[in-house]
Short mmCIF file of C-alpha atoms in Angstrom, two decimals:
data_model
loop_
_atom_site.label_atom_id
_atom_site.label_comp_id
_atom_site.label_asym_id
_atom_site.label_seq_id
_atom_site.Cartn_x
_atom_site.Cartn_y
_atom_site.Cartn_z
CA UNK O 169 -96.47 98.28 -9.83
CA UNK O 170 -95.39 101.56 -11.64
CA UNK O 171 -96.72 102.57 -14.84
CA UNK O 172 -94.21 102.72 -17.73
CA UNK O 173 -94.46 103.84 -21.45
CA UNK O 174 -94.87 101.17 -24.04
CA UNK O 175 -91.78 99.86 -25.76
CA UNK O 176 -91.58 100.88 -29.55
CA UNK O 177 -92.11 98.06 -31.85
CA UNK O 178 -88.76 97.12 -33.46
CA UNK O 179 -88.32 97.63 -37.20
CA UNK O 180 -89.31 94.80 -39.62
CA UNK O 181 -85.87 93.52 -40.42
CA UNK O 182 -86.59 89.85 -41.10
CA UNK O 183 -85.19 89.25 -37.53
CA UNK O 184 -87.73 90.91 -35.61
CA UNK O 185 -90.92 89.85 -33.57
CA UNK O 186 -94.04 91.91 -33.56
CA UNK O 187 -95.64 93.35 -30.53
CA UNK O 188 -99.26 92.35 -30.72
CA UNK O 189 -100.05 90.51 -27.28
CA UNK O 190 -101.91 92.16 -24.61
CA UNK O 191 -102.21 91.24 -20.80
CA UNK O 192 -105.08 88.69 -21.36
CA UNK O 193 -103.07 87.10 -24.28
CA UNK O 194 -99.89 86.85 -21.97
CA UNK O 195 -101.94 85.59 -19.02
CA UNK O 196 -103.75 83.02 -21.02
CA UNK O 197 -100.65 81.94 -22.76
CA UNK O 198 -99.43 80.89 -19.34
CA UNK O 199 -102.73 79.54 -17.89
CA UNK O 200 -103.14 77.67 -21.04
CA UNK O 201 -99.82 76.03 -20.58
CA UNK O 202 -100.52 75.32 -16.83
CA UNK O 203 -103.93 73.49 -17.49
CA UNK O 204 -103.07 70.80 -20.16
CA UNK O 205 -102.57 67.05 -19.64
CA UNK O 206 -101.50 67.67 -16.03
CA UNK O 207 -105.16 68.06 -14.80
CA UNK O 208 -106.31 64.89 -16.79
CA UNK O 209 -103.57 62.59 -15.10
CA UNK O 210 -102.04 64.49 -12.08
CA UNK O 211 -104.70 63.74 -9.36
CA UNK O 212 -104.76 59.95 -10.14
CA UNK O 213 -100.94 59.69 -10.36
CA UNK O 214 -100.43 61.70 -7.20
CA UNK O 215 -102.89 59.59 -5.10
CA UNK O 216 -101.26 56.39 -6.25
CA UNK O 217 -97.81 57.71 -5.21
CA UNK O 218 -98.76 59.38 -1.82
CA UNK O 219 -102.35 58.42 -0.95
CA UNK O 220 -104.71 61.08 0.23
CA UNK O 221 -101.58 62.94 1.39
CA UNK O 222 -101.22 63.82 -2.27
CA UNK O 223 -103.20 67.07 -1.16
CA UNK O 224 -99.88 67.98 0.76
CA UNK O 225 -97.75 67.17 -2.25
CA UNK O 226 -99.81 69.72 -4.42
CA UNK O 227 -99.58 72.13 -1.63
CA UNK O 228 -95.90 71.97 -1.46
CA UNK O 229 -95.66 72.07 -5.22
CA UNK O 230 -97.87 75.16 -5.45
CA UNK O 231 -95.55 76.92 -2.76
CA UNK O 232 -92.56 75.99 -4.81
CA UNK O 233 -93.85 77.29 -8.03
CA UNK O 234 -95.20 80.47 -6.37
CA UNK O 235 -91.77 81.23 -5.17
CA UNK O 236 -90.16 80.74 -8.43
CA UNK O 237 -93.00 82.88 -10.01
CA UNK O 238 -92.38 85.68 -7.71
CA UNK O 239 -88.63 85.86 -8.71
CA UNK O 240 -89.54 85.58 -12.29
CA UNK O 241 -92.11 88.42 -12.21
CA UNK O 242 -89.51 90.87 -11.01
CA UNK O 243 -87.13 89.75 -13.72
CA UNK O 244 -89.70 89.63 -16.43
CA UNK O 245 -90.87 93.30 -15.68
CA UNK O 246 -87.16 94.37 -15.84
CA UNK O 247 -86.22 92.60 -19.00
CA UNK O 248 -89.09 92.19 -21.55
CA UNK O 249 -87.17 89.98 -24.06
CA UNK O 250 -88.34 86.99 -26.07
CA UNK O 251 -87.15 83.79 -24.42
CA UNK O 252 -86.35 85.74 -21.18
CA UNK O 253 -85.69 82.46 -18.94
CA UNK O 254 -82.96 81.57 -21.37
CA UNK O 255 -81.23 84.90 -20.96
CA UNK O 256 -81.34 86.27 -17.47
CA UNK O 257 -78.32 84.15 -16.49
CA UNK O 258 -76.70 85.45 -19.53
CA UNK O 259 -76.86 89.06 -18.24
CA UNK O 260 -75.32 88.37 -14.81
CA UNK O 261 -73.04 85.26 -15.42
CA UNK O 262 -71.84 85.63 -18.93
CA UNK O 263 -71.62 83.20 -21.78
CA UNK O 264 -70.99 79.67 -20.16
CA UNK O 265 -73.93 80.13 -17.69
CA UNK O 266 -76.27 81.81 -20.40
CA UNK O 267 -75.59 79.01 -22.91
CA UNK O 268 -76.13 76.34 -20.22
CA UNK O 269 -79.54 77.75 -18.95
CA UNK O 270 -80.42 78.60 -22.31
CA UNK O 271 -80.11 74.93 -23.26
CA UNK O 272 -82.00 73.79 -20.12
CA UNK O 273 -84.89 76.13 -21.14
CA UNK O 274 -84.99 75.02 -24.72
CA UNK O 275 -84.86 71.26 -23.72
CA UNK O 276 -87.78 71.79 -21.29
CA UNK O 277 -89.81 73.58 -23.81
CA UNK O 278 -89.19 71.31 -26.71
CA UNK O 279 -90.30 68.20 -24.83
CA UNK O 280 -93.69 69.49 -23.45
CA UNK O 281 -95.52 69.29 -26.88
CA UNK O 282 -94.72 65.46 -27.25
CA UNK O 283 -96.06 64.97 -23.61
CA UNK O 284 -99.33 66.56 -24.66
CA UNK O 285 -99.49 64.56 -27.59
CA UNK O 286 -99.05 61.44 -25.64
CA UNK O 287 -101.88 62.57 -23.34
CA UNK O 288 -104.22 63.17 -26.31
CA UNK O 289 -103.67 59.65 -27.76
CA UNK O 290 -104.04 58.09 -24.31
CA UNK O 291 -107.43 59.62 -23.73
CA UNK O 292 -108.49 59.06 -27.22
CA UNK O 293 -108.13 55.30 -26.66
CA UNK O 294 -111.55 55.40 -25.22
CA UNK O 295 -112.92 55.60 -28.91
CA UNK O 296 -112.68 52.36 -30.78
CA UNK O 297 -111.01 53.98 -33.98
CA UNK O 298 -108.08 55.11 -31.69
CA UNK O 299 -107.72 52.01 -29.51
CA UNK O 300 -104.83 50.65 -31.47
CA UNK O 301 -102.64 53.79 -31.04
CA UNK O 302 -101.11 52.73 -27.73
CA UNK O 303 -99.74 49.35 -26.33
CA UNK O 304 -100.81 48.18 -22.89
CA UNK O 305 -97.74 49.80 -21.30
CA UNK O 306 -98.59 53.22 -22.64
CA UNK O 307 -95.90 53.08 -25.48
CA UNK O 308 -96.98 54.22 -29.04
CA UNK O 309 -97.86 51.64 -31.77
CA UNK O 310 -96.75 52.26 -35.42
CA UNK O 311 -100.06 53.79 -36.07
CA UNK O 312 -99.83 55.81 -32.81
CA UNK O 313 -96.45 57.13 -33.87
CA UNK O 314 -97.91 58.28 -37.23
CA UNK O 315 -100.79 60.08 -35.38
CA UNK O 316 -98.30 61.68 -33.06
CA UNK O 317 -96.28 63.07 -35.85
CA UNK O 318 -99.38 64.43 -37.37
CA UNK O 319 -100.38 66.33 -34.32
CA UNK O 320 -96.75 67.73 -33.89
CA UNK O 321 -97.20 68.91 -37.50
CA UNK O 322 -100.42 70.62 -36.75
CA UNK O 323 -99.02 72.49 -33.63
CA UNK O 324 -96.23 73.87 -36.02
CA UNK O 325 -98.64 74.66 -38.76
CA UNK O 326 -100.84 76.85 -36.45
CA UNK O 327 -97.78 78.72 -35.21
CA UNK O 328 -96.71 79.56 -38.83
CA UNK O 329 -99.92 81.87 -39.02
CA UNK O 330 -98.35 84.45 -36.58
CA UNK O 331 -98.56 85.30 -32.92
CA UNK O 332 -101.91 87.37 -33.11
CA UNK O 333 -103.70 84.34 -34.55
CA UNK O 334 -102.00 82.06 -32.09
CA UNK O 335 -102.99 84.44 -29.20
CA UNK O 336 -106.57 84.42 -30.36
CA UNK O 337 -106.78 80.66 -30.79
CA UNK O 338 -105.21 80.02 -27.38
CA UNK O 339 -107.43 82.48 -25.63
CA UNK O 340 -110.57 80.74 -26.90
CA UNK O 341 -109.23 77.22 -25.87
CA UNK O 342 -107.95 78.47 -22.42
CA UNK O 343 -111.56 79.64 -21.59
CA UNK O 344 -112.55 76.17 -22.19
CA UNK O 345 -109.77 74.66 -20.42
CA UNK O 346 -110.61 76.66 -17.13
CA UNK O 347 -114.34 76.04 -17.51
CA UNK O 348 -114.30 72.18 -17.76
CA UNK O 349 -112.20 71.56 -14.59
CA UNK O 350 -114.20 73.81 -12.54
CA UNK O 351 -117.44 72.25 -13.70
CA UNK O 352 -115.86 68.85 -12.93
CA UNK O 353 -114.87 70.00 -9.40
CA UNK O 354 -118.36 71.19 -8.47
CA UNK O 355 -120.43 68.62 -10.26
CA UNK O 356 -118.36 65.63 -8.67
CA UNK O 357 -117.97 67.19 -5.17
CA UNK O 358 -121.69 68.19 -4.91
CA UNK O 359 -122.94 64.71 -5.87
CA UNK O 360 -120.31 62.05 -5.07
CA UNK O 361 -118.08 63.20 -2.13
CA UNK O 362 -117.05 60.74 0.52
CA UNK O 363 -115.00 62.28 3.23
CA UNK O 364 -114.14 58.86 4.59
CA UNK O 365 -111.93 58.10 1.65
CA UNK O 366 -109.22 60.53 3.17
CA UNK O 367 -108.72 58.29 6.16
CA UNK O 368 -110.12 54.69 5.66
CA UNK O 369 -107.01 53.46 4.24
CA UNK O 370 -104.63 55.79 5.82
CA UNK O 371 -104.03 59.38 5.14
CA UNK O 372 -100.29 59.01 4.35
CA UNK O 373 -99.81 55.16 3.61
CA UNK O 374 -96.23 55.87 1.92
CA UNK O 375 -95.04 58.26 4.55
CA UNK O 376 -93.06 61.46 3.84
CA UNK O 377 -91.16 59.77 1.07
CA UNK O 378 -94.25 59.05 -1.03
CA UNK O 379 -95.48 62.71 -0.32
CA UNK O 380 -92.21 64.18 -1.68
CA UNK O 381 -91.56 61.85 -4.56
CA UNK O 382 -95.13 62.52 -5.81
CA UNK O 383 -94.19 66.15 -6.29
CA UNK O 384 -91.69 65.35 -9.06
CA UNK O 385 -92.61 61.93 -10.47
CA UNK O 386 -96.41 61.90 -10.53
CA UNK O 387 -96.77 65.14 -12.63
CA UNK O 388 -97.48 67.79 -9.88
CA UNK O 389 -94.63 70.09 -10.79
CA UNK O 390 -95.02 69.29 -14.42
CA UNK O 391 -98.82 70.27 -14.07
CA UNK O 392 -97.94 73.58 -12.41
CA UNK O 393 -95.33 74.57 -14.95
CA UNK O 394 -96.08 77.04 -17.62
CA UNK O 395 -96.24 80.46 -15.88
CA UNK O 396 -92.99 81.34 -17.81
CA UNK O 397 -94.90 81.31 -21.06
CA UNK O 398 -95.82 85.11 -20.60
CA UNK O 399 -92.02 85.82 -20.16
CA UNK O 400 -91.05 83.85 -23.34
CA UNK O 401 -93.56 86.05 -25.32
CA UNK O 402 -92.29 89.32 -23.71
CA UNK O 403 -90.70 90.29 -27.06
CA UNK O 404 -94.16 90.32 -28.56
CA UNK O 405 -96.04 92.25 -25.64
CA UNK O 406 -97.71 95.37 -26.24
CA UNK O 407 -96.78 96.72 -22.79
CA UNK O 408 -94.33 94.07 -21.19
CA UNK O 409 -93.05 95.94 -18.23
CA UNK O 410 -96.70 96.38 -16.93
CA UNK O 411 -98.22 93.13 -18.10
CA UNK O 412 -95.57 90.50 -17.57
CA UNK O 413 -95.61 90.54 -13.63
CA UNK O 414 -99.35 90.47 -13.76
CA UNK O 415 -99.68 87.62 -16.27
CA UNK O 416 -96.93 85.58 -14.39
CA UNK O 417 -98.57 85.89 -10.92
CA UNK O 418 -102.24 85.77 -12.05
CA UNK O 419 -101.57 82.45 -13.92
CA UNK O 420 -99.97 80.86 -11.01
CA UNK O 421 -102.83 81.67 -8.84
CA UNK O 422 -105.44 80.57 -11.09
CA UNK O 423 -103.61 77.14 -11.82
CA UNK O 424 -102.73 76.28 -8.33
CA UNK O 425 -106.17 76.93 -6.98
CA UNK O 426 -107.79 74.53 -9.68
CA UNK O 427 -105.16 71.83 -9.23
CA UNK O 428 -105.67 71.73 -5.46
CA UNK O 429 -109.43 71.51 -5.84
CA UNK O 430 -109.10 68.87 -8.30
CA UNK O 431 -107.37 66.63 -6.18
CA UNK O 432 -109.59 67.02 -3.29
CA UNK O 433 -112.65 66.12 -5.50
CA UNK O 434 -110.92 63.18 -7.19
CA UNK O 435 -110.01 61.55 -3.84
CA UNK O 436 -113.52 62.29 -2.38
CA UNK O 437 -115.42 60.94 -5.47
CA UNK O 438 -113.67 57.56 -5.73
CA UNK O 439 -115.69 54.32 -5.02
CA UNK O 440 -114.54 52.54 -1.94
CA UNK O 441 -114.00 49.49 -3.96
CA UNK O 442 -111.34 51.09 -6.27
CA UNK O 443 -108.72 51.39 -3.51
CA UNK O 444 -109.82 48.36 -1.42
CA UNK O 445 -106.21 46.81 -2.08
CA UNK O 446 -104.57 50.08 -1.24
CA UNK O 447 -103.78 53.31 -2.84
CA UNK O 448 -100.84 51.75 -4.89
CA UNK O 449 -103.32 49.39 -6.59
CA UNK O 450 -106.10 51.89 -7.40
CA UNK O 451 -108.27 50.33 -10.16
CA UNK O 452 -111.74 51.05 -11.78
CA UNK O 453 -113.09 50.80 -15.29
CA UNK O 454 -111.56 53.31 -17.57
CA UNK O 455 -108.76 54.37 -15.21
CA UNK O 456 -106.38 54.88 -18.09
CA UNK O 457 -108.35 58.09 -18.79
CA UNK O 458 -108.69 58.82 -14.99
CA UNK O 459 -111.24 61.61 -14.79
CA UNK O 460 -113.36 60.40 -17.66
CA UNK O 461 -113.40 56.87 -16.38
CA UNK O 462 -114.29 58.07 -12.90
CA UNK O 463 -117.32 60.08 -14.12
CA UNK O 464 -118.48 57.01 -15.96
CA UNK O 465 -118.15 54.82 -13.01
CA UNK O 466 -120.03 56.92 -10.67
CA UNK O 467 -122.99 57.48 -13.37
CA UNK O 468 -122.14 60.89 -14.58
CA UNK O 469 -122.12 59.88 -18.32
CA UNK O 470 -122.45 63.40 -19.77
CA UNK O 471 -119.66 64.63 -17.81
CA UNK O 472 -117.62 61.70 -19.13
CA UNK O 473 -118.32 62.73 -22.69
CA UNK O 474 -117.24 66.37 -22.06
CA UNK O 475 -114.03 65.05 -20.47
CA UNK O 476 -113.21 62.94 -23.27
CA UNK O 477 -113.56 65.86 -25.57
CA UNK O 478 -111.57 68.04 -23.24
CA UNK O 479 -108.84 65.44 -23.18
CA UNK O 480 -108.13 66.36 -26.86
CA UNK O 481 -108.56 70.20 -26.40
CA UNK O 482 -106.66 70.93 -23.23
CA UNK O 483 -103.36 69.05 -24.19
CA UNK O 484 -103.51 70.47 -27.63
CA UNK O 485 -103.73 73.98 -26.39
CA UNK O 486 -100.75 73.42 -24.04
CA UNK O 487 -98.82 71.72 -26.84
CA UNK O 488 -99.57 74.51 -29.19
CA UNK O 489 -98.20 77.23 -26.92
CA UNK O 490 -95.13 75.21 -25.86
CA UNK O 491 -94.36 74.97 -29.56
CA UNK O 492 -94.37 78.69 -29.70
CA UNK O 493 -92.12 78.88 -26.75
CA UNK O 494 -89.50 76.55 -28.23
CA UNK O 495 -89.17 78.60 -31.34
CA UNK O 496 -88.85 81.83 -29.14
CA UNK O 497 -86.22 80.43 -26.87
CA UNK O 498 -83.99 79.28 -29.89
CA UNK O 499 -84.54 82.72 -31.14
CA UNK O 500 -83.16 84.14 -27.88
CA UNK O 501 -80.29 81.65 -27.98
CA UNK O 502 -79.41 83.09 -31.44
CA UNK O 503 -79.69 86.54 -30.36
CA UNK O 504 -77.17 85.92 -27.66
CA UNK O 505 -74.72 84.22 -30.02
CA UNK O 506 -75.21 80.66 -28.88
CA UNK O 507 -77.04 79.28 -31.92
CA UNK O 508 -76.72 79.84 -35.66
CA UNK O 509 -78.34 82.96 -37.11
CA UNK O 510 -80.88 81.07 -38.93
CA UNK O 511 -82.90 80.91 -35.66
CA UNK O 512 -83.34 84.48 -35.75
CA UNK O 513 -84.99 84.71 -39.01
CA UNK O 514 -88.67 85.61 -39.11
CA UNK O 515 -91.21 85.41 -41.78
CA UNK O 516 -93.90 87.98 -42.92
CA UNK O 517 -95.74 87.23 -39.76
CA UNK O 518 -92.83 87.79 -37.44
CA UNK O 519 -92.66 83.88 -36.85
CA UNK O 520 -89.14 82.32 -36.15
CA UNK O 521 -89.75 79.75 -38.74
CA UNK O 522 -86.45 77.87 -38.38
CA UNK O 523 -86.91 77.19 -34.67
CA UNK O 524 -90.67 76.05 -35.30
CA UNK O 525 -89.30 73.31 -37.84
CA UNK O 526 -86.62 72.23 -35.32
CA UNK O 527 -89.17 71.99 -32.66
CA UNK O 528 -91.23 69.66 -34.85
CA UNK O 529 -87.93 67.35 -35.58
CA UNK O 530 -87.21 67.33 -31.86
CA UNK O 531 -90.71 66.58 -30.86
CA UNK O 532 -90.91 63.64 -33.08
CA UNK O 533 -87.52 62.30 -31.82
CA UNK O 534 -88.91 62.48 -28.15
CA UNK O 535 -91.46 59.84 -28.94
CA UNK O 536 -88.59 57.31 -29.41
CA UNK O 537 -86.43 57.41 -26.16
CA UNK O 538 -89.39 58.41 -23.89
CA UNK O 539 -92.66 56.81 -25.39
CA UNK O 540 -94.87 56.99 -22.45
CA UNK O 541 -96.50 59.90 -20.65
CA UNK O 542 -95.05 59.07 -17.27
CA UNK O 543 -91.46 58.51 -18.49
CA UNK O 544 -91.74 61.97 -20.33
CA UNK O 545 -93.07 63.73 -17.24
CA UNK O 546 -90.30 62.54 -15.00
CA UNK O 547 -87.70 63.78 -17.52
CA UNK O 548 -89.25 67.25 -18.24
CA UNK O 549 -89.80 67.98 -14.55
CA UNK O 550 -86.20 67.95 -13.83
CA UNK O 551 -85.35 69.73 -16.87
CA UNK O 552 -87.90 72.37 -16.17
CA UNK O 553 -86.85 73.06 -12.66
CA UNK O 554 -83.25 73.08 -13.51
CA UNK O 555 -84.11 75.88 -16.10
CA UNK O 556 -86.00 77.71 -13.45
CA UNK O 557 -83.14 77.55 -10.86
CA UNK O 558 -81.11 80.12 -12.97
CA UNK O 559 -83.74 82.99 -12.19
CA UNK O 560 -83.09 83.07 -8.54
CA UNK O 561 -79.28 83.21 -8.92
CA UNK O 562 -79.72 86.06 -11.59
CA UNK O 563 -82.05 87.65 -9.18
CA UNK O 564 -79.60 87.76 -6.21
CA UNK O 565 -76.90 88.97 -8.36
CA UNK O 566 -78.93 91.85 -10.07
CA UNK O 567 -80.17 92.87 -6.58
CA UNK O 568 -76.45 93.24 -5.45
CA UNK O 569 -75.04 94.81 -8.63
CA UNK O 570 -77.86 96.79 -10.10
CA UNK O 571 -79.91 97.71 -6.87
CA UNK O 572 -81.24 101.03 -8.39
CA UNK O 573 -82.43 99.64 -11.76
CA UNK O 574 -85.94 100.27 -12.60
CA UNK O 575 -88.27 97.40 -11.43
CA UNK O 576 -91.93 97.57 -12.38
CA UNK O 577 -92.51 94.92 -9.82
CA UNK O 578 -90.15 94.82 -6.86
CA UNK O 579 -90.61 91.45 -4.79
CA UNK O 580 -90.91 92.16 -1.12
CA UNK O 581 -88.45 90.16 1.01
CA UNK O 582 -86.73 89.26 -2.16
CA UNK O 583 -83.29 88.65 -0.48
CA UNK O 584 -84.97 85.88 1.32
CA UNK O 585 -87.22 84.47 -1.11
CA UNK O 586 -84.63 84.25 -3.87
CA UNK O 587 -82.36 81.75 -1.97
CA UNK O 588 -85.28 79.81 -0.68
CA UNK O 589 -86.49 79.47 -4.15
CA UNK O 590 -83.11 78.06 -5.39
CA UNK O 591 -83.23 75.55 -2.62
CA UNK O 592 -86.71 74.49 -3.44
CA UNK O 593 -85.82 74.11 -7.01
CA UNK O 594 -82.87 71.87 -6.10
CA UNK O 595 -85.15 69.69 -4.01
CA UNK O 596 -87.52 69.22 -6.60
CA UNK O 597 -84.76 68.24 -9.02
CA UNK O 598 -83.56 65.59 -6.49
CA UNK O 599 -86.89 64.15 -5.84
CA UNK O 600 -87.30 63.32 -9.42
CA UNK O 601 -84.80 60.45 -8.91
CA UNK O 602 -81.64 59.21 -10.11
CA UNK O 603 -83.06 57.22 -13.11
CA UNK O 604 -84.34 60.54 -14.54
CA UNK O 605 -81.27 62.62 -13.62
CA UNK O 606 -78.67 60.40 -15.28
CA UNK O 607 -80.81 60.79 -18.58
CA UNK O 608 -80.89 64.50 -18.05
CA UNK O 609 -77.05 64.46 -17.54
CA UNK O 610 -76.71 62.88 -20.96
CA UNK O 611 -78.87 65.62 -22.41
CA UNK O 612 -76.85 68.24 -20.76
CA UNK O 613 -73.53 66.83 -22.11
CA UNK O 614 -75.38 66.75 -25.65
CA UNK O 615 -76.23 70.54 -25.23
CA UNK O 616 -72.73 71.58 -24.33
CA UNK O 617 -71.41 69.69 -27.46
CA UNK O 618 -74.01 71.53 -29.71
CA UNK O 619 -74.07 75.09 -28.30
CA UNK O 620 -70.32 74.87 -27.31
CA UNK O 621 -69.43 73.70 -30.86
CA UNK O 622 -71.05 76.61 -32.30
CA UNK O 623 -69.62 79.22 -29.90
CA UNK O 624 -66.29 77.84 -30.84
CA UNK O 625 -67.27 78.32 -34.37
CA UNK O 626 -68.57 81.86 -34.00
CA UNK O 627 -65.30 83.03 -32.22
CA UNK O 628 -63.24 81.27 -35.04
CA UNK O 629 -65.14 82.96 -37.70
CA UNK O 630 -65.14 86.29 -35.77
CA UNK O 631 -68.84 86.59 -35.64
CA UNK O 632 -69.81 90.03 -34.12
CA UNK O 633 -72.13 88.44 -31.59
CA UNK O 634 -69.86 85.54 -30.55
CA UNK O 635 -70.52 84.92 -26.92
CA UNK O 636 -67.90 85.64 -24.25
CA UNK O 637 -67.71 82.59 -22.00
CA UNK O 638 -66.87 84.29 -18.74
CA UNK O 639 -65.52 81.21 -17.22
CA UNK O 640 -64.70 82.76 -13.87
CA UNK O 641 -68.28 83.98 -13.10
CA UNK O 642 -69.63 80.51 -14.00
CA UNK O 643 -67.26 78.47 -11.88
CA UNK O 644 -69.77 77.39 -9.62
CA UNK O 645 -71.84 75.79 -12.40
CA UNK O 646 -70.17 72.54 -12.95
CA UNK O 647 -69.92 72.01 -9.12
CA UNK O 648 -73.75 72.54 -8.87
CA UNK O 649 -74.62 70.13 -11.66
CA UNK O 650 -72.04 67.28 -10.71
CA UNK O 651 -72.79 67.79 -7.04
CA UNK O 652 -76.67 67.33 -7.70
CA UNK O 653 -75.80 64.25 -9.56
CA UNK O 654 -73.62 62.70 -6.95
CA UNK O 655 -76.07 63.34 -4.11
CA UNK O 656 -78.98 61.77 -6.27
CA UNK O 657 -76.83 58.64 -6.96
CA UNK O 658 -76.15 58.27 -3.30
CA UNK O 659 -79.64 59.12 -2.02
CA UNK O 660 -82.81 57.16 -1.59
CA UNK O 661 -84.89 58.61 -4.56
CA UNK O 662 -83.83 55.78 -7.09
CA UNK O 663 -80.24 56.05 -6.04
CA UNK O 664 -78.03 53.80 -3.76
CA UNK O 665 -79.95 54.77 -0.55
CA UNK O 666 -76.73 55.32 1.14
CA UNK O 667 -78.13 58.72 2.47
CA UNK O 668 -81.17 58.52 4.70
CA UNK O 669 -84.44 60.53 4.20
CA UNK O 670 -84.30 63.99 5.65
CA UNK O 671 -80.63 63.95 5.86
CA UNK O 672 -80.34 63.84 1.95
CA UNK O 673 -82.70 67.01 2.08
CA UNK O 674 -80.67 68.78 4.62
CA UNK O 675 -77.51 68.12 2.38
CA UNK O 676 -79.26 69.48 -0.69
CA UNK O 677 -80.41 72.53 1.21
CA UNK O 678 -76.91 73.32 2.54
CA UNK O 679 -75.19 72.53 -0.71
CA UNK O 680 -77.75 74.78 -2.57
CA UNK O 681 -77.33 77.69 -0.33
CA UNK O 682 -73.69 77.49 -0.75
CA UNK O 683 -74.00 77.53 -4.50
CA UNK O 684 -76.31 80.45 -4.43
CA UNK O 685 -73.95 82.82 -2.43
CA UNK O 686 -70.92 81.63 -4.38
CA UNK O 687 -72.71 82.33 -7.54
CA UNK O 688 -73.98 85.82 -6.48
CA UNK O 689 -70.55 86.72 -5.25
CA UNK O 690 -68.65 85.58 -8.31
CA UNK O 691 -71.02 87.26 -10.85
CA UNK O 692 -70.13 89.78 -13.42
CA UNK O 693 -69.42 93.16 -12.17
CA UNK O 694 -71.99 96.06 -12.85
CA UNK O 695 -70.30 97.37 -15.77
CA UNK O 696 -70.12 93.98 -17.60
CA UNK O 697 -73.78 93.30 -16.63
CA UNK O 698 -74.91 96.53 -18.18
CA UNK O 699 -72.92 95.82 -21.27
CA UNK O 700 -74.49 92.39 -21.58
CA UNK O 701 -77.93 94.01 -21.08
CA UNK O 702 -77.20 96.83 -23.75
CA UNK O 703 -76.02 94.36 -26.13
CA UNK O 704 -79.20 92.28 -26.03
CA UNK O 705 -81.42 95.47 -26.18
CA UNK O 706 -79.42 96.71 -29.33
CA UNK O 707 -79.72 93.24 -30.97
CA UNK O 708 -83.46 93.11 -30.12
CA UNK O 709 -84.09 96.40 -31.54
CA UNK O 710 -83.05 95.00 -35.09
CA UNK O 711 -79.33 95.28 -35.22
CA UNK O 712 -76.25 93.41 -34.34
#
């Protein structure tokens, strides 16, 4: 990495963010997002879906996230702007693509906090006072819904105190969130580890399909998501060009290592009787809180108490930072002209207050159509990876159109890693299943109606930052979205099963590579890309 001078802080105009976050704050924002409710549920859900071969699922998931993180690290260093993941496609493909991936980014961020609230309430059921918050199927009762609304309000209230207070609060909780899983891994592995658990009922009882489905549907990818938080906070970083690549890559390394070790320790510690009827029927006392229940069953009562406490702290920290992210993405959407100017307005602490208020409302709504943790995870995984898919496309176009632009971090073999990472993103979306993707399709149409309607209004009212749609450079986008949907509908992951396993993945890979090179070759030309970049830099400096 090269050393660069620090960016000057933008003027306090009522529409500017404040650069108060250092390297540790950025990295801990990402690590704190990665280690949330995923570690509490992921190991159990993965082993039920894939058996002990869940270890392979975690490995594949980790490789996929690393590939995507590498691409984001170069882009994050090049463009240290708030809500970066929502803005890279805007630079190289113009308004339609920028609006689309901006919506995917916002949708992903806005629905994570409700997932974390679900996790907190689920584990809290261990205590008698909270036992009535959830039904037997994991859905919220009326009292549980009230508690969920209160927790969402709490996340928003903390965010109103400003990014400096948020960074300190998140840093403290993240140290705890790293410490507890590591203690759990070593305590369980050293005292209750049975290597025979990995083979006694078959290492891969559900075959390759189980291994692959577990990546999307059991919470593996969801658990590993979060490295982009450093990018979303780039507009508030003290030294973004130096710190963002380090924060992104460092957080992925920490998170992936912890999750793989947790899966190994969990499988090895399970009593034989718990999976005597097969991994799909895994059962033991307290399994609704998988790790804490396991600690109780194997006689580690003190660890169980710590885990029940952590089951409140870990998801709360992740929900807190994603509430922050949601408001920064909406801020970025407004800066690019896709959303009303109200989302740009900041209070005395430099907080985009309107975006925070909307994140609360949307979070509460999410408890209604997707009331259980597992349903929310499936939905958010596909939305998340669809968001990430924009970065490899932007990367490929920028390497072609702006090869000499300064890159504080330059990805080795990027021209190979970039298309591969786009294929991987498409596969993860496909593995999430048709039942999830058709719902995601409805959400995408809703986004086009909302953001497209505002873009039309902005042009009609001659708004100075009304976005240029650039239809030609985004011609590949509808083909990609519809094509993925058709393949999923006809495939074997919740679809009609007209396409066999492996053949379907070959089709996805070939289709994705075709889209990748189509997108790169039809991107905006160099002058137009530089104009978009300059427009964003001017706007982020405090003007319009």
